[in-house]
């Protein structure tokens, strides 16, 4: 992007200091946790925007979109940059639109819907919602940093999904306003089923600027860890809690040994050679859970109240994709997959994978409810990386034995797991971004409309 264009861009927003071009800043704000993938790492390390712009209003976003459209400059939106497959890494330079300054919570409606700007941090929303008797239905383990807009556009679920499903389920996302990248950019309201046109489309077909997100009544939670001699015991116990609606839970996680050995800061809850179950349960059920765990042969190694995002230790910091981070800290040769096991055939699927790959794959289960209301063993297994061929063999084999895989080692939506078979995200891109300027390269089934 020429110097002249950057100067023009600076004129579009109230304070030119919000257009950033220092090389170190361009590098930092053009990247996320893409390095989680040994395959994506070399492909994305050198990718950079020409300028970072930090708007503070929808009018500024509209002006930037108009300018970018006129000059055919790509725009890649950034929330907090905690995505883990280079979702917000600009493949084709241009502008990174950093929305972190648009972080206002407008309020929570009487029936528990948060209305906010996209840059609002999820931890702030959780804290503010709890003050009013509500809480997030689900959040990623990156709660402290991740933004609401980035979660909707790039995430899928997390802590809370065992009860409330994913973002795409059960009207969890009520509505949002989106700035389009048409010849004349405009703000379009998406409500009800229309949210699925834009949800989890990685900012390829619209820029979320105002969000209505459903909350749940707040619960007093206890965090709970139990060690078991075997993975099977830990799995069956946690599954029995996860699937039974009698239990009010926010998290039901299982780690096979040696995964718990990676959790250096909480080694007091870990027992050598044992698998670990980690559960968030309603405080008034903690005693009953303790009894159930003992009956299942477990040793309860920790109980402690969850008092909000600042709770210490915050056990969710070891779950979902944070587990991978701890594994990579222990040994950089580890990477991961994102899987969904069959609720009925999972034990056979575990056996087949173990027989073929031995301890190249370590089981880390996150129970979650699917769109049909069935609680399934979701999983983010830790994988010892050797070659791309071996990793792809594992992905192919998982799929062959009925294990769903959202491939986190590709940088485009179609194979990364949540691309919709009804193509509504693609149709929305054709409509709202016909020139293909939003996060180019991330929706590979899209082809620019050419003027004949
Ligand atoms: P970013 O990374 O900034 O953006 C994500 C995507 O959304 C990008 O494609 C970006 O272009 C787009 N985007 C951002 N804002 C907007 C907007 N306003 N309009 C349109 N597009 C936009 N994910 C989960 O779902 N569950 C987990 O439990 C989970 N755990 C994680 C743990 C770790 C350690 C890491 C590194 C990642 C994890 N993730 C998880 C992935 C990621 O943290 C979440 O998806 C997170 O919600 C992304 O938020 P963000 O603000 O950082 O988004």
GROMACS .gro file of C-alpha atoms and ligand atoms in nm:
model
  505
    1UNK     CA    1   0.000   0.000   0.000
    2UNK     CA    2   0.154   0.329  -0.105
    3UNK     CA    3   0.252   0.599   0.147
    4UNK     CA    4   0.002   0.833  -0.018
    5UNK     CA    5  -0.283   0.589   0.050
    6UNK     CA    6  -0.182   0.548   0.414
    7UNK     CA    7  -0.186   0.927   0.447
    8UNK     CA    8  -0.536   0.936   0.297
    9UNK     CA    9  -0.648   0.660   0.532
   10UNK     CA   10  -0.527   0.862   0.830
   11UNK     CA   11  -0.757   1.146   0.722
   12UNK     CA   12  -1.062   0.923   0.755
   13UNK     CA   13  -1.051   0.882   1.130
   14UNK     CA   14  -1.065   1.143   1.402
   15UNK     CA   15  -0.715   1.071   1.537
   16UNK     CA   16  -0.444   0.973   1.285
   17UNK     CA   17  -0.251   0.814   1.574
   18UNK     CA   18  -0.496   0.526   1.538
   19UNK     CA   19  -0.333   0.430   1.206
   20UNK     CA   20  -0.028   0.223   1.298
   21UNK     CA   21   0.259   0.139   1.064
   22UNK     CA   22   0.561   0.069   1.288
   23UNK     CA   23   0.709  -0.263   1.163
   24UNK     CA   24   0.702  -0.436   1.504
   25UNK     CA   25   0.338  -0.334   1.555
   26UNK     CA   26   0.242  -0.449   1.204
   27UNK     CA   27   0.402  -0.783   1.278
   28UNK     CA   28   0.238  -0.828   1.619
   29UNK     CA   29  -0.112  -0.719   1.519
   30UNK     CA   30  -0.101  -0.925   1.198
   31UNK     CA   31  -0.059  -1.250   1.390
   32UNK     CA   32  -0.250  -1.477   1.624
   33UNK     CA   33  -0.172  -1.821   1.770
   34UNK     CA   34  -0.114  -1.965   1.419
   35UNK     CA   35   0.213  -2.113   1.548
   36UNK     CA   36   0.008  -2.379   1.730
   37UNK     CA   37   0.021  -2.559   1.396
   38UNK     CA   38   0.362  -2.674   1.275
   39UNK     CA   39   0.212  -2.675   0.925
   40UNK     CA   40   0.074  -2.320   0.931
   41UNK     CA   41   0.371  -2.170   1.115
   42UNK     CA   42   0.614  -2.142   0.821
   43UNK     CA   43   0.333  -2.039   0.586
   44UNK     CA   44   0.214  -1.744   0.795
   45UNK     CA   45   0.515  -1.616   0.983
   46UNK     CA   46   0.600  -1.351   0.720
   47UNK     CA   47   0.246  -1.235   0.644
   48UNK     CA   48   0.181  -0.875   0.743
   49UNK     CA   49  -0.063  -0.592   0.685
   50UNK     CA   50   0.049  -0.256   0.543
   51UNK     CA   51  -0.139  -0.066   0.811
   52UNK     CA   52  -0.335  -0.132   1.129
   53UNK     CA   53  -0.637   0.090   1.185
   54UNK     CA   54  -0.814   0.114   1.520
   55UNK     CA   55  -1.161   0.261   1.463
   56UNK     CA   56  -1.381   0.378   1.749
   57UNK     CA   57  -1.715   0.405   1.570
   58UNK     CA   58  -1.930   0.245   1.301
   59UNK     CA   59  -1.898   0.565   1.096
   60UNK     CA   60  -1.520   0.525   1.094
   61UNK     CA   61  -1.555   0.160   0.989
   62UNK     CA   62  -1.789   0.261   0.706
   63UNK     CA   63  -1.540   0.527   0.589
   64UNK     CA   64  -1.252   0.275   0.597
   65UNK     CA   65  -1.460   0.013   0.410
   66UNK     CA   66  -1.553   0.271   0.143
   67UNK     CA   67  -1.189   0.375   0.104
   68UNK     CA   68  -1.064   0.014   0.090
   69UNK     CA   69  -1.331  -0.076  -0.167
   70UNK     CA   70  -1.240   0.220  -0.389
   71UNK     CA   71  -0.871   0.122  -0.388
   72UNK     CA   72  -0.930  -0.257  -0.382
   73UNK     CA   73  -0.738  -0.291  -0.054
   74UNK     CA   74  -0.805  -0.605   0.156
   75UNK     CA   75  -0.940  -0.567   0.511
   76UNK     CA   76  -0.877  -0.831   0.777
   77UNK     CA   77  -1.065  -0.779   1.102
   78UNK     CA   78  -0.896  -0.844   1.434
   79UNK     CA   79  -1.051  -0.885   1.777
   80UNK     CA   80  -0.788  -0.990   2.030
   81UNK     CA   81  -0.584  -1.216   1.800
   82UNK     CA   82  -0.627  -1.535   2.005
   83UNK     CA   83  -0.748  -1.742   1.710
   84UNK     CA   84  -0.536  -2.047   1.660
   85UNK     CA   85  -0.520  -2.110   1.291
   86UNK     CA   86  -0.417  -1.779   1.150
   87UNK     CA   87  -0.778  -1.671   1.110
   88UNK     CA   88  -0.687  -1.302   1.142
   89UNK     CA   89  -0.350  -1.318   0.966
   90UNK     CA   90  -0.376  -1.109   0.647
   91UNK     CA   91  -0.269  -1.330   0.355
   92UNK     CA   92  -0.269  -1.045   0.106
   93UNK     CA   93  -0.139  -0.742   0.301
   94UNK     CA   94  -0.379  -0.444   0.314
   95UNK     CA   95  -0.546  -0.318   0.632
   96UNK     CA   96  -0.589  -0.497   0.964
   97UNK     CA   97  -0.894  -0.347   1.129
   98UNK     CA   98  -0.827  -0.380   1.502
   99UNK     CA   99  -1.159  -0.345   1.686
  100UNK     CA  100  -1.018  -0.360   2.038
  101UNK     CA  101  -1.115   0.002   2.110
  102UNK     CA  102  -1.482  -0.066   2.032
  103UNK     CA  103  -1.535  -0.243   2.362
  104UNK     CA  104  -1.851  -0.097   2.518
  105UNK     CA  105  -2.116  -0.304   2.693
  106UNK     CA  106  -2.437  -0.116   2.618
  107UNK     CA  107  -2.632  -0.318   2.873
  108UNK     CA  108  -2.809  -0.640   2.960
  109UNK     CA  109  -3.180  -0.664   2.883
  110UNK     CA  110  -3.429  -0.780   3.146
  111UNK     CA  111  -3.449  -1.120   2.977
  112UNK     CA  112  -3.070  -1.168   2.979
  113UNK     CA  113  -2.937  -1.056   2.643
  114UNK     CA  114  -2.609  -0.863   2.641
  115UNK     CA  115  -2.589  -0.582   2.387
  116UNK     CA  116  -2.231  -0.483   2.312
  117UNK     CA  117  -1.965  -0.368   2.072
  118UNK     CA  118  -1.744  -0.636   1.913
  119UNK     CA  119  -1.419  -0.551   2.093
  120UNK     CA  120  -1.566  -0.610   2.440
  121UNK     CA  121  -1.360  -0.868   2.625
  122UNK     CA  122  -1.547  -1.180   2.728
  123UNK     CA  123  -1.405  -1.159   3.082
  124UNK     CA  124  -1.544  -0.808   3.120
  125UNK     CA  125  -1.882  -0.927   2.997
  126UNK     CA  126  -1.879  -1.224   3.237
  127UNK     CA  127  -1.789  -0.997   3.531
  128UNK     CA  128  -2.049  -0.733   3.447
  129UNK     CA  129  -2.318  -0.992   3.370
  130UNK     CA  130  -2.262  -1.167   3.705
  131UNK     CA  131  -2.320  -0.837   3.886
  132UNK     CA  132  -2.669  -0.840   3.731
  133UNK     CA  133  -2.745  -1.208   3.800
  134UNK     CA  134  -2.640  -1.340   3.458
  135UNK     CA  135  -2.338  -1.519   3.314
  136UNK     CA  136  -2.199  -1.616   2.973
  137UNK     CA  137  -2.362  -1.928   2.833
  138UNK     CA  138  -2.020  -2.035   2.707
  139UNK     CA  139  -1.673  -1.893   2.666
  140UNK     CA  140  -1.340  -2.005   2.523
  141UNK     CA  141  -1.055  -2.074   2.763
  142UNK     CA  142  -0.910  -1.746   2.628
  143UNK     CA  143  -1.180  -1.569   2.832
  144UNK     CA  144  -0.938  -1.312   2.975
  145UNK     CA  145  -0.827  -1.175   2.638
  146UNK     CA  146  -1.071  -1.280   2.366
  147UNK     CA  147  -1.331  -1.038   2.232
  148UNK     CA  148  -1.701  -1.104   2.183
  149UNK     CA  149  -1.676  -1.027   1.808
  150UNK     CA  150  -1.372  -1.252   1.762
  151UNK     CA  151  -1.543  -1.535   1.949
  152UNK     CA  152  -1.853  -1.513   1.728
  153UNK     CA  153  -1.652  -1.482   1.406
  154UNK     CA  154  -1.376  -1.730   1.488
  155UNK     CA  155  -1.468  -1.946   1.787
  156UNK     CA  156  -1.723  -2.217   1.838
  157UNK     CA  157  -1.781  -2.294   2.204
  158UNK     CA  158  -1.606  -2.372   2.527
  159UNK     CA  159  -1.673  -2.366   2.898
  160UNK     CA  160  -2.052  -2.386   2.927
  161UNK     CA  161  -2.102  -2.580   2.602
  162UNK     CA  162  -2.170  -2.901   2.796
  163UNK     CA  163  -2.500  -2.739   2.893
  164UNK     CA  164  -2.567  -2.472   2.631
  165UNK     CA  165  -2.412  -2.617   2.315
  166UNK     CA  166  -2.203  -2.413   2.073
  167UNK     CA  167  -2.242  -2.054   1.956
  168UNK     CA  168  -2.435  -2.184   1.656
  169UNK     CA  169  -2.693  -2.366   1.870
  170UNK     CA  170  -3.010  -2.282   2.060
  171UNK     CA  171  -3.037  -1.913   1.965
  172UNK     CA  172  -2.727  -1.839   2.172
  173UNK     CA  173  -2.644  -1.556   1.933
  174UNK     CA  174  -2.957  -1.346   1.893
  175UNK     CA  175  -2.851  -1.083   1.641
  176UNK     CA  176  -2.580  -0.855   1.518
  177UNK     CA  177  -2.520  -0.558   1.296
  178UNK     CA  178  -2.267  -0.606   1.020
  179UNK     CA  179  -2.084  -0.358   0.798
  180UNK     CA  180  -2.075  -0.486   0.441
  181UNK     CA  181  -1.805  -0.447   0.176
  182UNK     CA  182  -2.038  -0.363  -0.111
  183UNK     CA  183  -1.974  -0.074  -0.352
  184UNK     CA  184  -2.152   0.140  -0.098
  185UNK     CA  185  -2.086  -0.022   0.242
  186UNK     CA  186  -2.385  -0.027   0.476
  187UNK     CA  187  -2.494  -0.165   0.812
  188UNK     CA  188  -2.716  -0.474   0.788
  189UNK     CA  189  -2.900  -0.626   1.086
  190UNK     CA  190  -2.892  -1.007   1.102
  191UNK     CA  191  -3.144  -1.162   1.340
  192UNK     CA  192  -3.250  -1.516   1.421
  193UNK     CA  193  -3.151  -1.769   1.152
  194UNK     CA  194  -2.981  -1.492   0.948
  195UNK     CA  195  -2.693  -1.483   1.201
  196UNK     CA  196  -2.567  -1.809   1.052
  197UNK     CA  197  -2.471  -1.628   0.732
  198UNK     CA  198  -2.192  -1.448   0.919
  199UNK     CA  199  -2.130  -1.654   1.235
  200UNK     CA  200  -1.792  -1.832   1.233
  201UNK     CA  201  -1.708  -1.699   0.886
  202UNK     CA  202  -1.378  -1.548   1.007
  203UNK     CA  203  -1.471  -1.196   0.900
  204UNK     CA  204  -1.479  -1.300   0.534
  205UNK     CA  205  -1.830  -1.173   0.465
  206UNK     CA  206  -1.897  -0.884   0.701
  207UNK     CA  207  -1.766  -0.684   0.996
  208UNK     CA  208  -1.962  -0.735   1.319
  209UNK     CA  209  -2.018  -0.398   1.482
  210UNK     CA  210  -2.297  -0.453   1.738
  211UNK     CA  211  -2.396  -0.780   1.902
  212UNK     CA  212  -2.691  -0.926   2.093
  213UNK     CA  213  -2.569  -1.231   2.286
  214UNK     CA  214  -2.795  -1.446   2.506
  215UNK     CA  215  -2.678  -1.503   2.866
  216UNK     CA  216  -2.784  -1.759   3.128
  217UNK     CA  217  -2.892  -1.702   3.489
  218UNK     CA  218  -2.576  -1.693   3.703
  219UNK     CA  219  -2.489  -2.002   3.907
  220UNK     CA  220  -2.255  -2.036   4.207
  221UNK     CA  221  -1.992  -2.271   4.067
  222UNK     CA  222  -1.740  -2.500   4.232
  223UNK     CA  223  -1.428  -2.621   4.052
  224UNK     CA  224  -1.352  -2.983   4.111
  225UNK     CA  225  -1.066  -3.221   4.014
  226UNK     CA  226  -1.055  -3.598   4.062
  227UNK     CA  227  -0.767  -3.836   3.984
  228UNK     CA  228  -0.835  -4.188   3.855
  229UNK     CA  229  -0.605  -4.485   3.805
  230UNK     CA  230  -0.710  -4.530   3.443
  231UNK     CA  231  -0.833  -4.315   3.157
  232UNK     CA  232  -1.139  -4.541   3.118
  233UNK     CA  233  -1.245  -4.475   3.478
  234UNK     CA  234  -1.195  -4.099   3.444
  235UNK     CA  235  -1.379  -4.094   3.112
  236UNK     CA  236  -1.678  -4.299   3.229
  237UNK     CA  237  -1.717  -4.100   3.549
  238UNK     CA  238  -1.704  -3.764   3.369
  239UNK     CA  239  -1.937  -3.888   3.095
  240UNK     CA  240  -2.190  -3.998   3.357
  241UNK     CA  241  -2.193  -3.645   3.500
  242UNK     CA  242  -2.190  -3.475   3.160
  243UNK     CA  243  -2.487  -3.660   3.011
  244UNK     CA  244  -2.712  -3.661   3.318
  245UNK     CA  245  -2.932  -3.348   3.328
  246UNK     CA  246  -2.961  -3.383   3.705
  247UNK     CA  247  -2.616  -3.226   3.735
  248UNK     CA  248  -2.583  -2.851   3.680
  249UNK     CA  249  -2.240  -2.818   3.517
  250UNK     CA  250  -2.031  -2.577   3.317
  251UNK     CA  251  -1.731  -2.792   3.236
  252UNK     CA  252  -1.666  -3.167   3.210
  253UNK     CA  253  -1.311  -3.242   3.100
  254UNK     CA  254  -1.091  -3.552   3.100
  255UNK     CA  255  -0.714  -3.568   3.055
  256UNK     CA  256  -0.529  -3.894   3.019
  257UNK     CA  257  -0.184  -3.922   3.172
  258UNK     CA  258   0.069  -3.769   3.101
  259UNK     CA  259  -0.133  -3.458   3.003
  260UNK     CA  260  -0.185  -3.354   3.369
  261UNK     CA  261   0.194  -3.361   3.417
  262UNK     CA  262   0.214  -3.056   3.185
  263UNK     CA  263   0.015  -2.838   3.428
  264UNK     CA  264   0.313  -2.709   3.626
  265UNK     CA  265   0.134  -2.432   3.823
  266UNK     CA  266  -0.134  -2.667   3.960
  267UNK     CA  267   0.073  -2.975   4.030
  268UNK     CA  268  -0.093  -3.005   4.371
  269UNK     CA  269  -0.414  -3.130   4.200
  270UNK     CA  270  -0.227  -3.381   3.983
  271UNK     CA  271  -0.138  -3.737   4.083
  272UNK     CA  272   0.153  -3.920   3.919
  273UNK     CA  273   0.046  -4.164   3.647
  274UNK     CA  274  -0.324  -4.088   3.693
  275UNK     CA  275  -0.586  -3.947   3.460
  276UNK     CA  276  -0.761  -3.633   3.573
  277UNK     CA  277  -1.126  -3.525   3.554
  278UNK     CA  278  -1.201  -3.155   3.585
  279UNK     CA  279  -1.559  -3.047   3.645
  280UNK     CA  280  -1.737  -2.719   3.722
  281UNK     CA  281  -2.049  -2.805   3.918
  282UNK     CA  282  -2.321  -2.604   4.095
  283UNK     CA  283  -2.199  -2.539   4.450
  284UNK     CA  284  -2.506  -2.703   4.602
  285UNK     CA  285  -2.418  -3.028   4.420
  286UNK     CA  286  -2.051  -3.037   4.522
  287UNK     CA  287  -2.105  -3.276   4.810
  288UNK     CA  288  -2.306  -3.516   4.595
  289UNK     CA  289  -2.035  -3.502   4.327
  290UNK     CA  290  -1.769  -3.583   4.587
  291UNK     CA  291  -1.968  -3.892   4.688
  292UNK     CA  292  -2.017  -3.997   4.323
  293UNK     CA  293  -1.644  -3.955   4.253
  294UNK     CA  294  -1.545  -4.170   4.549
  295UNK     CA  295  -1.793  -4.436   4.441
  296UNK     CA  296  -1.634  -4.435   4.095
  297UNK     CA  297  -1.291  -4.497   4.248
  298UNK     CA  298  -1.160  -4.141   4.216
  299UNK     CA  299  -0.955  -3.933   4.456
  300UNK     CA  300  -1.086  -3.578   4.480
  301UNK     CA  301  -0.771  -3.367   4.464
  302UNK     CA  302  -0.920  -3.016   4.466
  303UNK     CA  303  -1.242  -2.825   4.521
  304UNK     CA  304  -1.261  -2.447   4.512
  305UNK     CA  305  -1.520  -2.182   4.434
  306UNK     CA  306  -1.530  -2.004   4.099
  307UNK     CA  307  -1.575  -1.635   4.177
  308UNK     CA  308  -1.537  -1.495   3.827
  309UNK     CA  309  -1.257  -1.460   3.573
  310UNK     CA  310  -1.002  -1.364   3.838
  311UNK     CA  311  -1.046  -1.684   4.040
  312UNK     CA  312  -0.714  -1.845   4.136
  313UNK     CA  313  -0.642  -2.112   4.039
  314UNK     CA  314  -0.872  -2.073   3.741
  315UNK     CA  315  -0.895  -2.432   3.631
  316UNK     CA  316  -1.045  -2.346   3.291
  317UNK     CA  317  -0.696  -2.213   3.209
  318UNK     CA  318  -0.600  -2.579   3.167
  319UNK     CA  319  -0.896  -2.684   2.952
  320UNK     CA  320  -1.013  -2.651   2.592
  321UNK     CA  321  -0.730  -2.521   2.379
  322UNK     CA  322  -0.524  -2.407   2.677
  323UNK     CA  323  -0.441  -2.774   2.733
  324UNK     CA  324  -0.248  -2.766   2.403
  325UNK     CA  325  -0.058  -2.459   2.518
  326UNK     CA  326   0.060  -2.636   2.837
  327UNK     CA  327   0.160  -2.942   2.632
  328UNK     CA  328   0.359  -2.728   2.388
  329UNK     CA  329   0.530  -2.553   2.679
  330UNK     CA  330   0.635  -2.893   2.811
  331UNK     CA  331   0.746  -3.015   2.468
  332UNK     CA  332   0.730  -2.803   2.150
  333UNK     CA  333   0.692  -3.122   1.941
  334UNK     CA  334   0.328  -3.147   2.052
  335UNK     CA  335   0.042  -3.016   1.846
  336UNK     CA  336  -0.330  -3.097   1.844
  337UNK     CA  337  -0.650  -3.191   1.663
  338UNK     CA  338  -1.011  -3.083   1.717
  339UNK     CA  339  -1.241  -3.385   1.718
  340UNK     CA  340  -1.590  -3.506   1.796
  341UNK     CA  341  -1.619  -3.870   1.908
  342UNK     CA  342  -1.936  -4.074   1.883
  343UNK     CA  343  -2.127  -4.077   2.214
  344UNK     CA  344  -2.195  -4.449   2.167
  345UNK     CA  345  -1.887  -4.578   1.979
  346UNK     CA  346  -1.622  -4.363   2.144
  347UNK     CA  347  -1.455  -4.634   2.349
  348UNK     CA  348  -1.398  -4.841   2.034
  349UNK     CA  349  -1.275  -4.528   1.854
  350UNK     CA  350  -1.025  -4.463   2.137
  351UNK     CA  351  -0.909  -4.825   2.112
  352UNK     CA  352  -0.858  -4.807   1.736
  353UNK     CA  353  -0.661  -4.484   1.759
  354UNK     CA  354  -0.443  -4.618   2.039
  355UNK     CA  355  -0.377  -4.939   1.845
  356UNK     CA  356  -0.268  -4.748   1.536
  357UNK     CA  357  -0.086  -4.448   1.687
  358UNK     CA  358   0.016  -4.552   2.040
  359UNK     CA  359   0.106  -4.248   2.251
  360UNK     CA  360   0.142  -4.025   1.944
  361UNK     CA  361  -0.214  -3.927   2.039
  362UNK     CA  362  -0.312  -3.837   2.396
  363UNK     CA  363  -0.680  -3.809   2.481
  364UNK     CA  364  -0.818  -3.479   2.607
  365UNK     CA  365  -1.197  -3.480   2.616
  366UNK     CA  366  -1.433  -3.182   2.646
  367UNK     CA  367  -1.793  -3.290   2.675
  368UNK     CA  368  -2.030  -3.065   2.483
  369UNK     CA  369  -2.393  -3.060   2.380
  370UNK     CA  370  -2.458  -3.074   2.006
  371UNK     CA  371  -2.739  -2.903   1.816
  372UNK     CA  372  -2.971  -3.200   1.874
  373UNK     CA  373  -2.927  -3.168   2.248
  374UNK     CA  374  -2.703  -3.478   2.280
  375UNK     CA  375  -2.395  -3.447   2.498
  376UNK     CA  376  -2.099  -3.585   2.303
  377UNK     CA  377  -1.731  -3.636   2.380
  378UNK     CA  378  -1.574  -3.342   2.199
  379UNK     CA  379  -1.198  -3.366   2.206
  380UNK     CA  380  -0.882  -3.167   2.156
  381UNK     CA  381  -0.631  -3.451   2.160
  382UNK     CA  382  -0.264  -3.372   2.196
  383UNK     CA  383  -0.065  -3.511   1.906
  384UNK     CA  384   0.308  -3.568   1.880
  385UNK     CA  385   0.402  -3.409   1.546
  386UNK     CA  386   0.650  -3.576   1.317
  387UNK     CA  387   0.550  -3.502   0.956
  388UNK     CA  388   0.257  -3.346   0.772
  389UNK     CA  389   0.193  -3.684   0.607
  390UNK     CA  390   0.161  -3.857   0.943
  391UNK     CA  391  -0.070  -3.586   1.078
  392UNK     CA  392  -0.289  -3.603   0.769
  393UNK     CA  393  -0.294  -3.981   0.797
  394UNK     CA  394  -0.427  -3.943   1.151
  395UNK     CA  395  -0.695  -3.697   1.035
  396UNK     CA  396  -0.799  -3.931   0.751
  397UNK     CA  397  -0.807  -4.230   0.985
  398UNK     CA  398  -1.018  -4.043   1.242
  399UNK     CA  399  -1.269  -3.957   0.971
  400UNK     CA  400  -1.265  -4.316   0.842
  401UNK     CA  401  -1.366  -4.450   1.185
  402UNK     CA  402  -1.639  -4.191   1.232
  403UNK     CA  403  -1.453  -3.932   1.439
  404UNK     CA  404  -1.538  -3.578   1.326
  405UNK     CA  405  -1.231  -3.358   1.270
  406UNK     CA  406  -1.224  -2.980   1.238
  407UNK     CA  407  -0.875  -2.949   1.091
  408UNK     CA  408  -0.681  -2.675   1.271
  409UNK     CA  409  -0.385  -2.710   1.036
  410UNK     CA  410  -0.548  -2.537   0.742
  411UNK     CA  411  -0.605  -2.170   0.699
  412UNK     CA  412  -0.939  -2.170   0.521
  413UNK     CA  413  -1.291  -2.219   0.646
  414UNK     CA  414  -1.397  -2.511   0.432
  415UNK     CA  415  -1.182  -2.777   0.601
  416UNK     CA  416  -1.156  -2.613   0.942
  417UNK     CA  417  -1.480  -2.764   1.055
  418UNK     CA  418  -1.771  -2.525   1.073
  419UNK     CA  419  -1.832  -2.434   0.713
  420UNK     CA  420  -2.200  -2.474   0.647
  421UNK     CA  421  -2.316  -2.736   0.401
  422UNK     CA  422  -2.606  -2.509   0.297
  423UNK     CA  423  -2.345  -2.257   0.172
  424UNK     CA  424  -2.513  -1.958   0.333
  425UNK     CA  425  -2.178  -1.810   0.439
  426UNK     CA  426  -2.058  -1.832   0.077
  427UNK     CA  427  -2.381  -1.680  -0.055
  428UNK     CA  428  -2.346  -1.398   0.199
  429UNK     CA  429  -1.989  -1.336   0.081
  430UNK     CA  430  -2.103  -1.316  -0.279
  431UNK     CA  431  -2.364  -1.063  -0.174
  432UNK     CA  432  -2.178  -0.851   0.082
  433UNK     CA  433  -1.819  -0.876  -0.042
  434UNK     CA  434  -1.842  -0.940  -0.418
  435UNK     CA  435  -1.487  -0.812  -0.478
  436UNK     CA  436  -1.342  -1.053  -0.221
  437UNK     CA  437  -1.173  -0.788  -0.009
  438UNK     CA  438  -1.262  -0.922   0.338
  439UNK     CA  439  -0.994  -1.156   0.476
  440UNK     CA  440  -0.905  -1.283   0.127
  441UNK     CA  441  -0.795  -1.645   0.090
  442UNK     CA  442  -0.984  -1.778   0.390
  443UNK     CA  443  -1.299  -1.889   0.205
  444UNK     CA  444  -1.157  -2.083  -0.088
  445UNK     CA  445  -1.491  -2.175  -0.248
  446UNK     CA  446  -1.549  -1.804  -0.317
  447UNK     CA  447  -1.445  -1.669  -0.655
  448UNK     CA  448  -1.446  -1.300  -0.733
  449UNK     CA  449  -1.725  -1.185  -0.957
  450UNK     CA  450  -1.565  -1.056  -1.274
  451UNK     CA  451  -1.723  -0.780  -1.476
  452UNK     CA  452  -1.762  -0.889  -1.840
  453LIG     P1  453  -0.949  -1.301   1.670
  453LIG     O1  454  -0.846  -1.407   1.681
  453LIG     O2  455  -0.901  -1.161   1.671
  453LIG     O3  456  -1.039  -1.325   1.541
  453LIG     C1  457  -1.093  -1.449   1.513
  453LIG     C2  458  -1.155  -1.443   1.373
  453LIG     O4  459  -1.269  -1.358   1.376
  453LIG     C3  460  -1.065  -1.384   1.264
  453LIG     O5  461  -1.092  -1.446   1.143
  453LIG     C4  462  -1.106  -1.238   1.257
  453LIG     O6  463  -1.083  -1.185   1.127
  453LIG     C5  464  -1.254  -1.248   1.286
  453LIG     N1  465  -1.311  -1.132   1.356
  453LIG     C6  466  -1.270  -1.078   1.473
  453LIG     N2  467  -1.353  -0.978   1.508
  453LIG     C7  468  -1.447  -0.968   1.410
  453LIG     C8  469  -1.558  -0.883   1.386
  453LIG     N3  470  -1.592  -0.786   1.472
  453LIG     N4  471  -1.629  -0.899   1.273
  453LIG     C9  472  -1.598  -0.997   1.184
  453LIG     N5  473  -1.494  -1.080   1.200
  453LIG    C10  474  -1.420  -1.066   1.312
  453LIG     N6  475  -1.192  -2.114   2.069
  453LIG    C11  476  -1.307  -2.167   2.113
  453LIG     O7  477  -1.409  -2.160   2.044
  453LIG     N7  478  -1.313  -2.231   2.234
  453LIG    C12  479  -1.205  -2.240   2.315
  453LIG     O8  480  -1.216  -2.291   2.426
  453LIG    C13  481  -1.081  -2.187   2.270
  453LIG     N8  482  -0.970  -2.195   2.346
  453LIG    C14  483  -0.853  -2.139   2.301
  453LIG    C15  484  -0.738  -2.147   2.381
  453LIG    C16  485  -0.618  -2.093   2.337
  453LIG    C17  486  -0.497  -2.099   2.425
  453LIG    C18  487  -0.612  -2.029   2.210
  453LIG    C19  488  -0.486  -1.969   2.160
  453LIG    C20  489  -0.726  -2.021   2.132
  453LIG    C21  490  -0.848  -2.075   2.176
  453LIG     N9  491  -0.964  -2.065   2.100
  453LIG    C22  492  -1.080  -2.121   2.144
  453LIG    C23  493  -0.965  -1.985   1.978
  453LIG    C24  494  -0.989  -1.834   2.011
  453LIG     O9  495  -0.937  -1.798   2.134
  453LIG    C25  496  -1.134  -1.801   2.017
  453LIG    O10  497  -1.195  -1.833   1.897
  453LIG    C26  498  -1.156  -1.652   2.049
  453LIG    O11  499  -1.287  -1.636   2.083
  453LIG    C27  500  -1.116  -1.558   1.939
  453LIG    O12  501  -1.140  -1.427   1.984
  453LIG     P2  502  -1.046  -1.308   1.941
  453LIG    O13  503  -1.108  -1.182   1.988
  453LIG    O14  504  -0.906  -1.331   1.984
  453LIG    O15  505  -1.059  -1.319   1.784
   0.00000   0.00000   0.00000
